[in-house]
Tab-separated table of C-alpha atoms (C1' of nucleotides) in Angstrom:
chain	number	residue	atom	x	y	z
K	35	UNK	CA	0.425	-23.915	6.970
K	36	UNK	CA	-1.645	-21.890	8.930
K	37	UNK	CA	-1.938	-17.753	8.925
K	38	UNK	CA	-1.712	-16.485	12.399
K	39	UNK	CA	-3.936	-13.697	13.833
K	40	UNK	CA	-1.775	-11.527	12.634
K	41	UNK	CA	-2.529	-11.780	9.085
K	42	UNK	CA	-5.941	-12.207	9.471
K	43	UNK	CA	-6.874	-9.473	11.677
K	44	UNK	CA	-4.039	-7.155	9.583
K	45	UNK	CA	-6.455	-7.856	6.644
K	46	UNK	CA	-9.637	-7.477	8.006
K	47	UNK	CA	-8.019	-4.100	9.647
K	48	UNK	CA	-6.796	-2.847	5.928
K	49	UNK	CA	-10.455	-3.890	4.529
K	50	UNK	CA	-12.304	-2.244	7.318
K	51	UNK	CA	-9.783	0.994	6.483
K	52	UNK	CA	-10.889	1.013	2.715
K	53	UNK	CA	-14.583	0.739	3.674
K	54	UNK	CA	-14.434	4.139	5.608
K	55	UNK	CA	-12.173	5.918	2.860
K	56	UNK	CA	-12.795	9.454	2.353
K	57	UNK	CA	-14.445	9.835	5.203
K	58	UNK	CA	-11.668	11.162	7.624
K	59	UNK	CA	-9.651	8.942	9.894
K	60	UNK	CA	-10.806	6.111	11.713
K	61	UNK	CA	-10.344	5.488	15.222
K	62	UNK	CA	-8.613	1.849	15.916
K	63	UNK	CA	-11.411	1.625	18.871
K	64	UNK	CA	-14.335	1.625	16.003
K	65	UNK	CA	-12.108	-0.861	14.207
K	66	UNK	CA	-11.525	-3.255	16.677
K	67	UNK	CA	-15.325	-2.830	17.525
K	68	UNK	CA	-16.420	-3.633	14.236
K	69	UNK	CA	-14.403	-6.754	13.813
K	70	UNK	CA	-14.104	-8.090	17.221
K	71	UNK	CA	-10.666	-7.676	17.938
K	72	UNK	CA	-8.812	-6.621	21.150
K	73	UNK	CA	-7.906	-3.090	20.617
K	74	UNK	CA	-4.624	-3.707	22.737
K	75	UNK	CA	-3.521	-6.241	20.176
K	76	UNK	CA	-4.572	-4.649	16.822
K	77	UNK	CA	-2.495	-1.659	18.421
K	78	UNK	CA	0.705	-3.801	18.083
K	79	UNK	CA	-0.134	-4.894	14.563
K	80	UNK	CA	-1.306	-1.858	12.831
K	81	UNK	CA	2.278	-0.339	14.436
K	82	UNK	CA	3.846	-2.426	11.912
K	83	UNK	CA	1.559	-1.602	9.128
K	84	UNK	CA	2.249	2.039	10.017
K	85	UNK	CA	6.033	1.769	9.515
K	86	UNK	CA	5.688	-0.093	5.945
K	87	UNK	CA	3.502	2.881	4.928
K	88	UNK	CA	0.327	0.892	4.524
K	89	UNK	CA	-1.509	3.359	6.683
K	90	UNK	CA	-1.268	6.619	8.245
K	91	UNK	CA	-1.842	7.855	11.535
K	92	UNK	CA	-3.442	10.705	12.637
K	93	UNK	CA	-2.742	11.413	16.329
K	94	UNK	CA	-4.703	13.153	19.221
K	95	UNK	CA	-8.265	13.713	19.974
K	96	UNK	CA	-10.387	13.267	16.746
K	97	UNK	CA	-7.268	10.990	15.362
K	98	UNK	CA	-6.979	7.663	14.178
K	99	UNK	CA	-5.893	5.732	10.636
K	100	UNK	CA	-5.852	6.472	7.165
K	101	UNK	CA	-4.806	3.715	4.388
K	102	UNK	CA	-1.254	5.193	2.941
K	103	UNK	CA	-2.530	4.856	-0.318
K	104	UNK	CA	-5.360	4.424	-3.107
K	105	UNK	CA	-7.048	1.048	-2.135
K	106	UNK	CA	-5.787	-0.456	-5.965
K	107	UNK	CA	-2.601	-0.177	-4.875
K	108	UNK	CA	-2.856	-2.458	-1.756
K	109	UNK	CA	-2.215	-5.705	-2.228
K	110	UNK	CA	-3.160	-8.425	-0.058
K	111	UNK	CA	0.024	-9.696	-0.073
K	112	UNK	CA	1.872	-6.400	0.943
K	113	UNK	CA	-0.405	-6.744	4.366
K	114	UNK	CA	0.429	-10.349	5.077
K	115	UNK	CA	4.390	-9.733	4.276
K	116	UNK	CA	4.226	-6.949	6.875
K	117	UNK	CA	2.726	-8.738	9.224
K	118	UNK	CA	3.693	-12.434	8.691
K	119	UNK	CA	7.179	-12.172	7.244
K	120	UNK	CA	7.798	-12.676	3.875
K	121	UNK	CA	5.925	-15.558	2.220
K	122	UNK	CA	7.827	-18.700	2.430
K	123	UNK	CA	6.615	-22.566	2.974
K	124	UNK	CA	10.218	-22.874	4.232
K	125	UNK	CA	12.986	-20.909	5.305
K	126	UNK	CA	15.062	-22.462	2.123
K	127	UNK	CA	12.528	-20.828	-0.318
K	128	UNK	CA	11.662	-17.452	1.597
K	129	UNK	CA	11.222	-14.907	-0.915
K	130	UNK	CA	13.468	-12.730	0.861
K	131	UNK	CA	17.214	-14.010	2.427
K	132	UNK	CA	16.507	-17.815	2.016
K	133	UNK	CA	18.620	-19.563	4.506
K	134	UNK	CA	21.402	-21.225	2.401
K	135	UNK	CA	21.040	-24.940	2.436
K	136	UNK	CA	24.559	-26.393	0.281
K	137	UNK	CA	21.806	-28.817	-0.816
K	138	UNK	CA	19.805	-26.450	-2.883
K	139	UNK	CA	21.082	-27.447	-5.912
K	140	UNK	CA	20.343	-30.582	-5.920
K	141	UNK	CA	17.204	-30.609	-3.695
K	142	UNK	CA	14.073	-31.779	-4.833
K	143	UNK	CA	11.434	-31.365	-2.109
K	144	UNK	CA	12.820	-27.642	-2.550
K	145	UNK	CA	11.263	-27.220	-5.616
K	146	UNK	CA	8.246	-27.705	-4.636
K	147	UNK	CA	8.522	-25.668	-1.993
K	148	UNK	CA	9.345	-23.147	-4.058
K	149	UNK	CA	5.826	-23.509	-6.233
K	150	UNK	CA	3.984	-23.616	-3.243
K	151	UNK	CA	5.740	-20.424	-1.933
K	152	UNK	CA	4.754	-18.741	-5.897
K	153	UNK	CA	0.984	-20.075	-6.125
K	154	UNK	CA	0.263	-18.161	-2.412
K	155	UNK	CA	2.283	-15.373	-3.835
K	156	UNK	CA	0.073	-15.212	-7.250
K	157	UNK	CA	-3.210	-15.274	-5.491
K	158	UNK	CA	-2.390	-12.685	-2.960
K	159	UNK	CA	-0.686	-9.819	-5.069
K	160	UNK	CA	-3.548	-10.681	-7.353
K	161	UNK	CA	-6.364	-9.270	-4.576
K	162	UNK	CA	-6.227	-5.684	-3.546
K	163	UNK	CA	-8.386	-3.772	-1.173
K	164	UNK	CA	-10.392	-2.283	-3.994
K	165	UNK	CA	-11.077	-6.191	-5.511
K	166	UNK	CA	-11.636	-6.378	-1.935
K	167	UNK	CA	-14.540	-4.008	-2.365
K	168	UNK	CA	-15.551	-4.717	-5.190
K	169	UNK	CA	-16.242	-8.426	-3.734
K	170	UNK	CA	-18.438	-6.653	-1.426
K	171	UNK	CA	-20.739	-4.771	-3.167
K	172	UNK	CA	-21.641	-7.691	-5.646
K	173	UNK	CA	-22.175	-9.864	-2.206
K	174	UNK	CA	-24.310	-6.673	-1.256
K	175	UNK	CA	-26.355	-6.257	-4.266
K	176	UNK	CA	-26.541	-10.020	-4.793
K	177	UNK	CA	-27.965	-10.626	-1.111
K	178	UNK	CA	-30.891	-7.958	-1.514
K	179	UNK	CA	-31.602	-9.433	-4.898
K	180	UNK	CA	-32.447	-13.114	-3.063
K	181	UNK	CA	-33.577	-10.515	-0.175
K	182	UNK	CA	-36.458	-9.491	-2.960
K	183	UNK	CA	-37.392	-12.927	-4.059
K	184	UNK	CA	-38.818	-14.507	-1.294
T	126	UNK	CA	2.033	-19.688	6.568
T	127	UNK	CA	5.102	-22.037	7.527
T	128	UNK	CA	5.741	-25.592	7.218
T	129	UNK	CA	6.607	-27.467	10.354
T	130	UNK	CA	9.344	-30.106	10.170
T	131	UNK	CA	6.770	-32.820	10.020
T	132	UNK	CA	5.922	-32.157	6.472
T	133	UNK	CA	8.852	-31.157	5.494
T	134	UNK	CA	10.694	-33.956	7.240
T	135	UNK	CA	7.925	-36.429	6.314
T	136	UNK	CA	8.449	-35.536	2.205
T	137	UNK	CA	12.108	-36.175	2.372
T	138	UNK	CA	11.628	-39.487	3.684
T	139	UNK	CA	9.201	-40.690	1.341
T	140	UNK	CA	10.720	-39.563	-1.115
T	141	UNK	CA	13.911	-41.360	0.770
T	142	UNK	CA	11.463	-44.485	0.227
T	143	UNK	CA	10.721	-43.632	-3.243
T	144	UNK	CA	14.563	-44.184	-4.306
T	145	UNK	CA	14.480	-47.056	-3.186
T	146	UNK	CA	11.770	-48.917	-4.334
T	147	UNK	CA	12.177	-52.198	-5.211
T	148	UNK	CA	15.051	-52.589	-2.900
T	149	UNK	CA	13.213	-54.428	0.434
T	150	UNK	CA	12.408	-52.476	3.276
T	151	UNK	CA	14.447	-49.313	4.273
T	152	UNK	CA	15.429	-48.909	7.983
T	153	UNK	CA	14.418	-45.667	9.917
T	154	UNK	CA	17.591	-45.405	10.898
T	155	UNK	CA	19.422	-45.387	7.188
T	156	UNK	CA	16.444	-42.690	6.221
T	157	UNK	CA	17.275	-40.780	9.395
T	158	UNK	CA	20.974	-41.037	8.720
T	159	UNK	CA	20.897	-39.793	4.996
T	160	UNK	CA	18.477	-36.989	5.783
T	161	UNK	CA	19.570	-35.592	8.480
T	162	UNK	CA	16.371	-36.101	11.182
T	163	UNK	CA	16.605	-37.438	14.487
T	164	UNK	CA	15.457	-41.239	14.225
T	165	UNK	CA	13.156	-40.974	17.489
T	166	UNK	CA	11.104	-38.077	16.179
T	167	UNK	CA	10.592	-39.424	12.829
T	168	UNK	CA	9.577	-42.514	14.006
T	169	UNK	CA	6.514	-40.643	15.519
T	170	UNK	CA	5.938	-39.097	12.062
T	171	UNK	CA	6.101	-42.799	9.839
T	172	UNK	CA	3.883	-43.860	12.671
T	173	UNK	CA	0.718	-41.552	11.212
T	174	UNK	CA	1.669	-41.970	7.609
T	175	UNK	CA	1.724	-45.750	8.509
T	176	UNK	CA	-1.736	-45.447	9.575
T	177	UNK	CA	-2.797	-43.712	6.891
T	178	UNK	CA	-1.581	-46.242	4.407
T	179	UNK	CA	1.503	-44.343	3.060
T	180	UNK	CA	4.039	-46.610	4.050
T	181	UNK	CA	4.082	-50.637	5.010
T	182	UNK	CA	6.225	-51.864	8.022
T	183	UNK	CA	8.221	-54.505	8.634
T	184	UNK	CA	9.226	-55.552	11.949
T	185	UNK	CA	12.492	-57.549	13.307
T	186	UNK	CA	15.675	-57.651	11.970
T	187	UNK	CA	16.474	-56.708	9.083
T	188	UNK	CA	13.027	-54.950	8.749
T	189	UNK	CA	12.152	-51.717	7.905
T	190	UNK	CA	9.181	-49.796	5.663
T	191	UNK	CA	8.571	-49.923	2.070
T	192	UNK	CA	5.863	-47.499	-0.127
T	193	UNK	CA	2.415	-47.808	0.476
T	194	UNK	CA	2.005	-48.069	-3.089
T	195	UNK	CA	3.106	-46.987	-6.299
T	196	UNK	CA	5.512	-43.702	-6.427
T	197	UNK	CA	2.708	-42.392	-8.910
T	198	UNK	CA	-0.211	-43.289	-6.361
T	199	UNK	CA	1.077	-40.944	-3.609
T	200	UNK	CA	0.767	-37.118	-3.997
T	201	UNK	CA	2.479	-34.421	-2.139
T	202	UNK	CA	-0.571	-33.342	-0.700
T	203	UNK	CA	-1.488	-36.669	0.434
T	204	UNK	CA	1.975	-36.932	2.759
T	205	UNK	CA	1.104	-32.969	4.019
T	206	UNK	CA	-2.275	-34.029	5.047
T	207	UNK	CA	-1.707	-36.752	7.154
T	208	UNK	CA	0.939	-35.262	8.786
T	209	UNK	CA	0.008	-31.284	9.065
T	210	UNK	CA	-3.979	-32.018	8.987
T	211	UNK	CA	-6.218	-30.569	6.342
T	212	UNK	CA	-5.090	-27.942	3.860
T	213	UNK	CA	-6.488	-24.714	5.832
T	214	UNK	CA	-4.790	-20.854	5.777
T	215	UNK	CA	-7.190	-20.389	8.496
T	216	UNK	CA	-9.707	-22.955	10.615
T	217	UNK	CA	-12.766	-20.755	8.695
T	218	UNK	CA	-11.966	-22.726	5.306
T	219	UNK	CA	-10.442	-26.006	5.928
T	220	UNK	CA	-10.731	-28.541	3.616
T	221	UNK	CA	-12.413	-30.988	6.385
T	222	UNK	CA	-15.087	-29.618	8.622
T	223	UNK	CA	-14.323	-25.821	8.633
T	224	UNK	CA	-14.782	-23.791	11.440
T	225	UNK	CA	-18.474	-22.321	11.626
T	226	UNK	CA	-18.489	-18.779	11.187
T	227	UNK	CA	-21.920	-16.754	11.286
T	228	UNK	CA	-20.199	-14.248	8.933
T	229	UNK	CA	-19.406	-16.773	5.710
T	230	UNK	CA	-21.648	-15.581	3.582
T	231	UNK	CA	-20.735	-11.924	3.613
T	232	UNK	CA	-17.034	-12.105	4.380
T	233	UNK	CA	-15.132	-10.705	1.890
T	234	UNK	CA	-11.655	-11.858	3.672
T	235	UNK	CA	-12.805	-15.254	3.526
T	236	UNK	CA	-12.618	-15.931	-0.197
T	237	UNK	CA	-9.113	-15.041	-0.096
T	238	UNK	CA	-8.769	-17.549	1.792
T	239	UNK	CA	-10.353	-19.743	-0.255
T	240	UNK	CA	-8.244	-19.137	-2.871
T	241	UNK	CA	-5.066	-19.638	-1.317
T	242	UNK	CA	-6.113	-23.118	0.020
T	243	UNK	CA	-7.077	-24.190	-3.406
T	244	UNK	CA	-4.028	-23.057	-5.322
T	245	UNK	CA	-1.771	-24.913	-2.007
T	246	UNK	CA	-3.783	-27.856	-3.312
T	247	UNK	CA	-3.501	-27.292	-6.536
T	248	UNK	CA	0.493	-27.825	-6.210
T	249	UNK	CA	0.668	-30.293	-3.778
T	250	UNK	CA	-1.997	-32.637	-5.342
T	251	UNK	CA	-0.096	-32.110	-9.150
T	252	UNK	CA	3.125	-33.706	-7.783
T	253	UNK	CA	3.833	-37.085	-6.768
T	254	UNK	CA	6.386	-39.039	-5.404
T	255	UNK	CA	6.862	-40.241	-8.681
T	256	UNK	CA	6.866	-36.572	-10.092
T	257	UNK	CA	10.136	-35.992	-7.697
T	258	UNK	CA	12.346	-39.151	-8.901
T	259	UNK	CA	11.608	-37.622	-12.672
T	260	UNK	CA	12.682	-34.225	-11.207
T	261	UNK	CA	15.943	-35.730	-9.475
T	262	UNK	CA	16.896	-38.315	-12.665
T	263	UNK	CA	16.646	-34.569	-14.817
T	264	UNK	CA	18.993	-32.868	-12.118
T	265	UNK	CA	21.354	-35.547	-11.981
T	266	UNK	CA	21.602	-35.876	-15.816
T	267	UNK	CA	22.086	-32.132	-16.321
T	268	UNK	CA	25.098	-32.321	-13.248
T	269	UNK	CA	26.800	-34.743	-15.306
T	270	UNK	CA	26.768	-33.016	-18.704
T	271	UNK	CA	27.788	-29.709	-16.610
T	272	UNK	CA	30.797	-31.423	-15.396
T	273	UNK	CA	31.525	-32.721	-18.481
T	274	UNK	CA	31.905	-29.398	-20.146
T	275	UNK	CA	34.275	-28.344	-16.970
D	77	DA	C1'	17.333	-70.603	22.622
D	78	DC	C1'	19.369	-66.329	22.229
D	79	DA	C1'	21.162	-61.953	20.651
D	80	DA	C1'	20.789	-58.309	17.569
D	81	DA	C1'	18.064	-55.502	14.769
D	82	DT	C1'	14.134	-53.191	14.163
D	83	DC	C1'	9.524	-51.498	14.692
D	84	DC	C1'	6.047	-49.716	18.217
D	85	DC	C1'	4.111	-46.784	21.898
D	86	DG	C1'	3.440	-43.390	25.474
D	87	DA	C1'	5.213	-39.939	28.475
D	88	DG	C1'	8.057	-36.061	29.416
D	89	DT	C1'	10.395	-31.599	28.312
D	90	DA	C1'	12.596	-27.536	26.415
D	91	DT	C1'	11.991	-23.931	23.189
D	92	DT	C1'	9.534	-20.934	20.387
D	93	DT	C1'	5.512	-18.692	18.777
D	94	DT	C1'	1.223	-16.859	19.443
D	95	DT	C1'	-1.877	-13.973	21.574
D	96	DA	C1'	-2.635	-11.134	24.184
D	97	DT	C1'	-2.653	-7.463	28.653
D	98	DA	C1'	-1.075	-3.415	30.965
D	99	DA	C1'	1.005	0.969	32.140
D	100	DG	C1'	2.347	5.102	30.957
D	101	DA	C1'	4.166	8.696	27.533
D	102	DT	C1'	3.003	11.792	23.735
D	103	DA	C1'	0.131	14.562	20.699
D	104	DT	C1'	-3.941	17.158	19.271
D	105	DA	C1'	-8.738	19.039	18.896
D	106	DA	C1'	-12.113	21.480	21.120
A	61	DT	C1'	-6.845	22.294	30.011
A	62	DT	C1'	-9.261	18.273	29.352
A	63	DA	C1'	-10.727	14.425	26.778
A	64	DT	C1'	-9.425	11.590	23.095
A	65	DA	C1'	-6.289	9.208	20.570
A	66	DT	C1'	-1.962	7.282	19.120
A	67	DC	C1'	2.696	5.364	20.503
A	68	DT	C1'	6.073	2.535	23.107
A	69	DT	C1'	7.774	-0.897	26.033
A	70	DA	C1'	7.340	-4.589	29.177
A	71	DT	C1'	5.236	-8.723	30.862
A	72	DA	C1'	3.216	-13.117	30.562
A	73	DA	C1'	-0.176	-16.950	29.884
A	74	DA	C1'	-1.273	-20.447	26.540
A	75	DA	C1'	-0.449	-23.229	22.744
A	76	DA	C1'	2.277	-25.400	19.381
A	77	DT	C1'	6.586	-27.286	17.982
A	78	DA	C1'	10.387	-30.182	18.053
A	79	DC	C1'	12.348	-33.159	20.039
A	80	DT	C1'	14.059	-36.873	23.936
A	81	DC	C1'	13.726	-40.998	26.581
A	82	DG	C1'	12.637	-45.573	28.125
A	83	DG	C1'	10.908	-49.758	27.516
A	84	DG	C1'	8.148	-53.371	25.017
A	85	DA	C1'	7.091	-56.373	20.878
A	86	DT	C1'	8.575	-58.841	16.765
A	87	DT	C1'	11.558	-61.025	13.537
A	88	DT	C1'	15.998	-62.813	11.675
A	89	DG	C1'	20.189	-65.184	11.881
A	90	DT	C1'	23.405	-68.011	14.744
DNA sequence: ACAAATCCCGAGTATTTTTATAAGATATAA
DNA sequence: TTATATCTTATAAAAATACTCGGGATTTGT
C-alpha cells in the first residue's frame, strides 16, 4: 500500500509548478534542483503529466513547464491517477476497467476493498494545488510567528 | 497504492476461518482449496499472522488452525498489518517509526499523506472479521429472496 | 509401532516493478 | 548559429513480489 516515486515526486513536481505561477515557465532543471530529484527521471514522469494536460511545455532555450490550468482545478488525485494508474487497492475494485472476478457478487473482502479504494479517493480529490498553497503560507506565517517568540 | 496478495490472500483466509468457527481446526489445505491460493505460499503467510496471535495451530493429523480470538476481536487492519507492515502511503508517515525527514515540518506534500494513511485506517480498523460474516449472512439472504422472485 | 495427515521452516527462483541512466533528436531564444 | 531546453527511445541495475521445493517435527488413528 505504498505510493511509488512516481506519485510522490509527480506531486511535489505539480506543487513546486504552482509555487512559481505567473512567473513564466519553469525549467525541469530548477525543479529537480529544488526537490532533489534526478532530472533524467522527473523527465519521464512529467512526459506523462504533459499528455493528460496537467502541464504545459514550453520548448527551447528560455523553455520549460507551465501547470495546464488554474491551481483550484488540480486535484491531487488527477496527479497520482496519471502517474500511478487509477486508484485501486485491487485490480477487482480499480476505479477504471476492474478486472471481472465471477465472484464479485458475492465477495465480501471486495467490499472493503472497494471503501478503501473511495476513502483514498475522497481525501485526494479533496486537496488541490491551491489547498496545497494555502497549507503553505499558514505553515509560513505560523513558523515566523514562533520565529518572533523566542 | 496496491495491495499485494499477502493481504489480500491473508483476509480471505481469515475470513475462511471466521466461517468456520466453532467447527475445530481448519486445514491449510481445505482454506487453500476453497480460495483459490497455492497451499505452500500461504503457509508462509499463516506463519506471521500465527505469530502475531491471529490464528492458533494445531499440529498432526487431523490438525489445522482455528481464530485467534473472537471474529469481533480481529480488525481488518489488524490482518493488513501483520502481513503488509505498518499502514504507510510513503516511509515519511508510517504509522511505526516513520522515516526521518529534515523537511516535516514545512512539507506541505506530507500532510496529504497523512491524511490518506488515516482514512486507510479509518476503514480497515471499522471492520472486523465479524463485520464480514454480517456482510455475507445479508448477501446470502438477499440471493435467496432474488431467486425467489425469478 | 507405524503410516498418514498436518504443521513448520529455510532456501531457491522466476517474474514484475521500480528507479533510474544515457544518447541523441528537436525546437527556440538570443 | 549557438546555447538552452524539451522530447523520445532504449537499456539496465536493484528491489519487491509471488511463488516453489524439500525436508523435518508433531499428532492421530490403526
Amino acid at each position: 500500500m505504498k505510493l511509488s516515486t512516481k506519485g510522490r515526486y509527480g506531486v511535489k513536481a505539480m506543487f513546486d509548478l504552482a509555487q512559481h505561477v505567473g512567473e513564466g515557465p519553469t525549467s525541469l532543471k530548477s525543479i529537480a534542483e529544488r526537490q532533489g530529484i534526478s532530472e533524467h527521471y522527473l523527465e519521464q514522469l512529467i512526459s506523462g503529466l504533459r499528455k493528460a494536460g496537467l502541464v504545459k511545455s514550453i520548448r527551447g532555450a528560455q523553455g520549460g513547464y507551465l501547470l495546464g490550468r488554474e491551481p483550484d482545478k488540480i486535484r491531487i488525485g488527477d496527479i497520482i491517477r496519471v502517474l500511478e494508474g487509477p486508484i485501486a487497492p485491487t485490480d477487482c475494485v480499480s476505479e477504471e476497467a476492474p478486472e471481472i472476478c465471477s465472484k464479485a457478487e458475492f465477495c465480501v473482502t471486495r467490499t472493503i476493498w472497494e471503501k478503501v479504494r473511495d476513502s483514498i479517493a475522497d481525501v485526494l480529490d479533496s486537496i488541490t494545488l491551491e489547498t496545497m498553497l494555502e497549507d503553505a503560507k499558514k505553515i509560513e506565517s505560523e513558523r515566523s510567528l514562533y520565529m518572533y517568540y523566542i
